[in-house]
Coordinates of C-alpha atoms in Angstrom, one line a residue:
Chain A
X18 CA 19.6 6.4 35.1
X19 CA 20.5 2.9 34.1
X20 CA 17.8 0.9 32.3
X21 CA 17.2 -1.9 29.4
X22 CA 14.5 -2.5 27.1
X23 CA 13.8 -6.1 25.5
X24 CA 11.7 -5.6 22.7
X25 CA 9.9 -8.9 22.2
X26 CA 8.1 -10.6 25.2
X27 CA 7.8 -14.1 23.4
X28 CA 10.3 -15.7 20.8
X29 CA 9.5 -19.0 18.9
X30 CA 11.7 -20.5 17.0
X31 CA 12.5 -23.9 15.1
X32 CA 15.0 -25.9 16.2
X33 CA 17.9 -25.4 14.2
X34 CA 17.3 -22.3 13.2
X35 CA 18.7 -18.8 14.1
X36 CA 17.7 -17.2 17.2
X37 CA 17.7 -13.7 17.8
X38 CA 16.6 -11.7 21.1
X39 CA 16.7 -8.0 20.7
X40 CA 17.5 -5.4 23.4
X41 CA 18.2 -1.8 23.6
X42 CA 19.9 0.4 26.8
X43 CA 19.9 3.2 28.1
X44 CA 22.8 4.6 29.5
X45 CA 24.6 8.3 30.4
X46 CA 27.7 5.9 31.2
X47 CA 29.6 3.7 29.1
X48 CA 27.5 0.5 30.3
X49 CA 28.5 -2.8 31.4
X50 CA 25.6 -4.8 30.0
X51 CA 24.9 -8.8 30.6
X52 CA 22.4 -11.8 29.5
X53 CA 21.0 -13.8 31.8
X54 CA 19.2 -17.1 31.5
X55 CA 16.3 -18.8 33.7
X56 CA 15.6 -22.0 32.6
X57 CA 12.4 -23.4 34.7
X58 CA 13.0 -24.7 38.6
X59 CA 16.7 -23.2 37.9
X60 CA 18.6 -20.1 39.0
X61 CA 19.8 -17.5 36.6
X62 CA 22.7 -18.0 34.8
X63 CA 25.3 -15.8 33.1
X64 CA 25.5 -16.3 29.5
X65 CA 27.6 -13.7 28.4
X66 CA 28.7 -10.0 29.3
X67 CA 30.1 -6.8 27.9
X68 CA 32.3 -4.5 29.7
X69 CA 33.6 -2.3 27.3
X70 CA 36.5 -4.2 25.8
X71 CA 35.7 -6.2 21.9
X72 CA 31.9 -5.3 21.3
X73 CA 31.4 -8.2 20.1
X74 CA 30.8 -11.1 22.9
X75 CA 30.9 -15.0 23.2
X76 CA 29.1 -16.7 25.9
X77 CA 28.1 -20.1 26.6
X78 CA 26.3 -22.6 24.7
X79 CA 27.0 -21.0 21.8
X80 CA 25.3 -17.3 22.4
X81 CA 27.1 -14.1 21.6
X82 CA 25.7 -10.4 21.4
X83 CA 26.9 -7.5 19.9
X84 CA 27.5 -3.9 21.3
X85 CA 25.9 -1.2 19.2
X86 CA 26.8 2.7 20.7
X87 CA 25.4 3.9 18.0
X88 CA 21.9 1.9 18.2
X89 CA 22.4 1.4 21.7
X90 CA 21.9 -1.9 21.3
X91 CA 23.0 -5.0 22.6
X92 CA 20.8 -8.0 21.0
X93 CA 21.7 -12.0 21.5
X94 CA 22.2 -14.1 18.9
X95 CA 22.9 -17.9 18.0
X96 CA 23.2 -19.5 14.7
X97 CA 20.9 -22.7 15.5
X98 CA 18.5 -23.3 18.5
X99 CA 18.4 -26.1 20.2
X100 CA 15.4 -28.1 22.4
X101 CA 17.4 -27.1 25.9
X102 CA 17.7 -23.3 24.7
X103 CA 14.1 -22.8 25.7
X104 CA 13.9 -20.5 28.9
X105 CA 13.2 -16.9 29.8
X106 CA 16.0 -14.6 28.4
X107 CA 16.9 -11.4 30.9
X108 CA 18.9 -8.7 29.1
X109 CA 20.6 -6.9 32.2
X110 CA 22.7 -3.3 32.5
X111 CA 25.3 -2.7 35.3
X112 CA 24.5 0.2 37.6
X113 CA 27.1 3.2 37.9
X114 CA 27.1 2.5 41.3
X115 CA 30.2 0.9 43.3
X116 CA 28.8 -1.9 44.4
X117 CA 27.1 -4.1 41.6
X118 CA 23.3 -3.4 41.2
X119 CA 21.8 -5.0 38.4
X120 CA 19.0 -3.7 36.5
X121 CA 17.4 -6.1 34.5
X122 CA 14.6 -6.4 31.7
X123 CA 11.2 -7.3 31.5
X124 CA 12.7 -10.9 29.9
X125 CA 12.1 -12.9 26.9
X126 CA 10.6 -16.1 26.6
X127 CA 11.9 -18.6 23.9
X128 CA 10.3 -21.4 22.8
X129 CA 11.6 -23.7 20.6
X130 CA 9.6 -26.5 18.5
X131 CA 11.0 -29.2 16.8
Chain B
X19 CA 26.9 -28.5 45.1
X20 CA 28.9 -25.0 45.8
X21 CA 26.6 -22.8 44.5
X22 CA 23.8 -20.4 46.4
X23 CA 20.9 -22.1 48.1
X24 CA 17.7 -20.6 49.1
X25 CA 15.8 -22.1 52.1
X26 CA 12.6 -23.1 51.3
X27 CA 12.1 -23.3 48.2
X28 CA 8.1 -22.5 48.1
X29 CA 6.2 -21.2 50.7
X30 CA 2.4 -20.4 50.9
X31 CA 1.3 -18.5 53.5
X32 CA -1.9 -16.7 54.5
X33 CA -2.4 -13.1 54.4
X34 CA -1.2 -11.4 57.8
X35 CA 1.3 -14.0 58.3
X36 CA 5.4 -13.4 59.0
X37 CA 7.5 -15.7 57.3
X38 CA 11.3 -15.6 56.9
X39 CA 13.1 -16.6 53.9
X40 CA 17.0 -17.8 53.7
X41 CA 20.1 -18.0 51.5
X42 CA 23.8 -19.5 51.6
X43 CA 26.2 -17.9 49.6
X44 CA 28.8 -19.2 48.2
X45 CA 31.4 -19.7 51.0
X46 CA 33.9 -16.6 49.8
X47 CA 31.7 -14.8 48.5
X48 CA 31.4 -11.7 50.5
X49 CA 28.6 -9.7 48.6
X50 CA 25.1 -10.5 48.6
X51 CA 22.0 -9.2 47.7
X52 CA 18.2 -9.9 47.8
X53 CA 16.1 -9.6 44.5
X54 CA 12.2 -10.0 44.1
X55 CA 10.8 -11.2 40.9
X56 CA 7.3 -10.9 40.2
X57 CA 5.4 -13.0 37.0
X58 CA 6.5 -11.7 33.7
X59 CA 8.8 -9.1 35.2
X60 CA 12.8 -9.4 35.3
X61 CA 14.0 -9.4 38.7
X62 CA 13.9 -6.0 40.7
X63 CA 16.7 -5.4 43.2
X64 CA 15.8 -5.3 47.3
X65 CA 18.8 -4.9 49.1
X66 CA 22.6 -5.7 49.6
X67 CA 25.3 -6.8 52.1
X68 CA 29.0 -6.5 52.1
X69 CA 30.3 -8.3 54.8
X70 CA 27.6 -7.9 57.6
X71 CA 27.0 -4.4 56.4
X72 CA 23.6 -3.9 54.8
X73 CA 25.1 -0.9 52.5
X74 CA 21.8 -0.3 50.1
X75 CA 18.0 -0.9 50.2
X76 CA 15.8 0.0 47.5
X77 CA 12.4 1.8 47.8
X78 CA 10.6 -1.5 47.4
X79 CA 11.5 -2.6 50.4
X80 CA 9.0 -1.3 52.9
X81 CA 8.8 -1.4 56.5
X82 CA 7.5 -4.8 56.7
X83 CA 10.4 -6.2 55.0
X84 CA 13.8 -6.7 57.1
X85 CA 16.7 -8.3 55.8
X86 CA 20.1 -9.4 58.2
X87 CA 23.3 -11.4 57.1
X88 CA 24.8 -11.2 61.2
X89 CA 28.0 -13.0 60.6
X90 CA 28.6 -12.0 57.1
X91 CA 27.5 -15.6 55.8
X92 CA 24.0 -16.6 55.4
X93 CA 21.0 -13.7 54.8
X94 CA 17.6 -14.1 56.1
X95 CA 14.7 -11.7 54.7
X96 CA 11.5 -11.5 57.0
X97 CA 8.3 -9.9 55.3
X98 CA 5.9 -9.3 58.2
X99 CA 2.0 -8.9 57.6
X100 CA 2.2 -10.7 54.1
X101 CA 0.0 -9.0 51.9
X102 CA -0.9 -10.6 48.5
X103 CA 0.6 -7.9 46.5
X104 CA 4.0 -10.1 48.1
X105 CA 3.4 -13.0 46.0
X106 CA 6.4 -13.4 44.0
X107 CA 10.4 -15.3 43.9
X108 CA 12.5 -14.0 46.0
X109 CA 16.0 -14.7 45.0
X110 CA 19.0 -14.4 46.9
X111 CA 22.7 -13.5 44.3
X112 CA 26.4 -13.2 45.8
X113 CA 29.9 -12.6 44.2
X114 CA 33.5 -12.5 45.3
X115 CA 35.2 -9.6 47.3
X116 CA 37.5 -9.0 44.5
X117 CA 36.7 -7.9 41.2
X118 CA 34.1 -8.8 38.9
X119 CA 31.6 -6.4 40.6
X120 CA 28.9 -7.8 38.4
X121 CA 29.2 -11.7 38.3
X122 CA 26.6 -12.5 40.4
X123 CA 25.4 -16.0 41.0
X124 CA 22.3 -16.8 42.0
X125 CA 20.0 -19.4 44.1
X126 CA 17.1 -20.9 42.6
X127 CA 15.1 -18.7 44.3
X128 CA 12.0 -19.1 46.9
X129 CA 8.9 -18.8 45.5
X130 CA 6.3 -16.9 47.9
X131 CA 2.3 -18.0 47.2
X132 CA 0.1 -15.5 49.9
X133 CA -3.6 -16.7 49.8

């Protein structure tokens, strides 16, 4: 079975400094593995995803994560936080399935102070 | 807007009550499936559609809980009896027919309140 484990339930950070959201899988397959963001009032949104091509992965607003087989690990990253970065973090893994389940994490919430 | 919309948005209803829940996909999008998120949990997958064809349900989704997408567009879900262990956001996700099994997009989600 599929399944993801985000190891820190808040996150608070300074603005402009580094942000980093850990995660680890679980996985008999090669995963595809994903980050999602909720910002309040707003749907989840895609930041970034891995499907088994360069391990490490750019996504929007200046996030990327690395793929780690050997840690089996997949944590977020971004060099300098900014006031809009605050929202719940979901760090999701693809099901082996055919048709797209999602399995996500328990989440992360980020805040961010000035 | 193109995106997916949820219809309502909040809903409080009392114990025992039926209330039905629905979503537009985006227009091509021929996949679509039902999540429920409850508070400090990540969303936990319900059901899903290809088409008209409701293809997968998950154990959560008991027998008071019906889901339909008849013309392969929109989706209701219908939770009869509400109990309060219902409380939660129910969001609706699609993607295209083609590729890219995994880029879903999602609604903003309708957030049920059962007093």
């Amino acid at each position: 079975a599929q399944s993801v484990t985000q190891l820190d339930s808040h996150v608070s950070v300074s603005e402009g400094t580094p942000v980093l959201l850990r995660c680890n899988y679980s996985s008999s397959y090669s995963p595809s593995l994903f980050w999602y963001v909720q910002h309040p009032n707003k749907g989840l949104q895609l930041l970034l995803k891995y499907t088994s091509a360069a391990t490490l992965v750019k996504g929007i607003n200046g996030f990327e994560a690395e793929f780690k087989k050997s840690e089996t690990s997949f944590h977020l990253t971004k060099p300098s936080a900014h006031m809009s970065d605050a929202a719940e973090y979901f760090c999701v893994v693809g099901g082996t399935d055919s048709w797209g389940k999602l399995q996500f994490g328990a989440g992360t919430q980020v805040v961010v102070t000035p | 807007d193109t995106g997916v919309s949820q219809d309502p948005r909040h809903k409080i209803t009392k114990r025992g009550q039926n209330v039905t829940f629905r979503c537009d996909p985006i227009s091509e999008h021929n996949r679509l499936y039902w999540y429920r998120q409850t508070l400090g949990q990540g969303p936990e997958f319900l059901t899903y559609f290809q088409n008209e064809a409701q293809l997968e349900k998950s154990r959560l989704l008991s027998d008071r809980f019906s889901a339909e997408r008849p013309k392969g567009s929109f989706s209701t879900l219908e939770i009869q009896r509400t109990e309060q262990g219902d409380s939660a956001m129910y969001l609706c996700a699609s993607s295209p027919p083609t590729g890219k099994l995994y880029e879903q997009y999602f609604g903003p989600g309708t957030r049920l309140t059962v007093t």
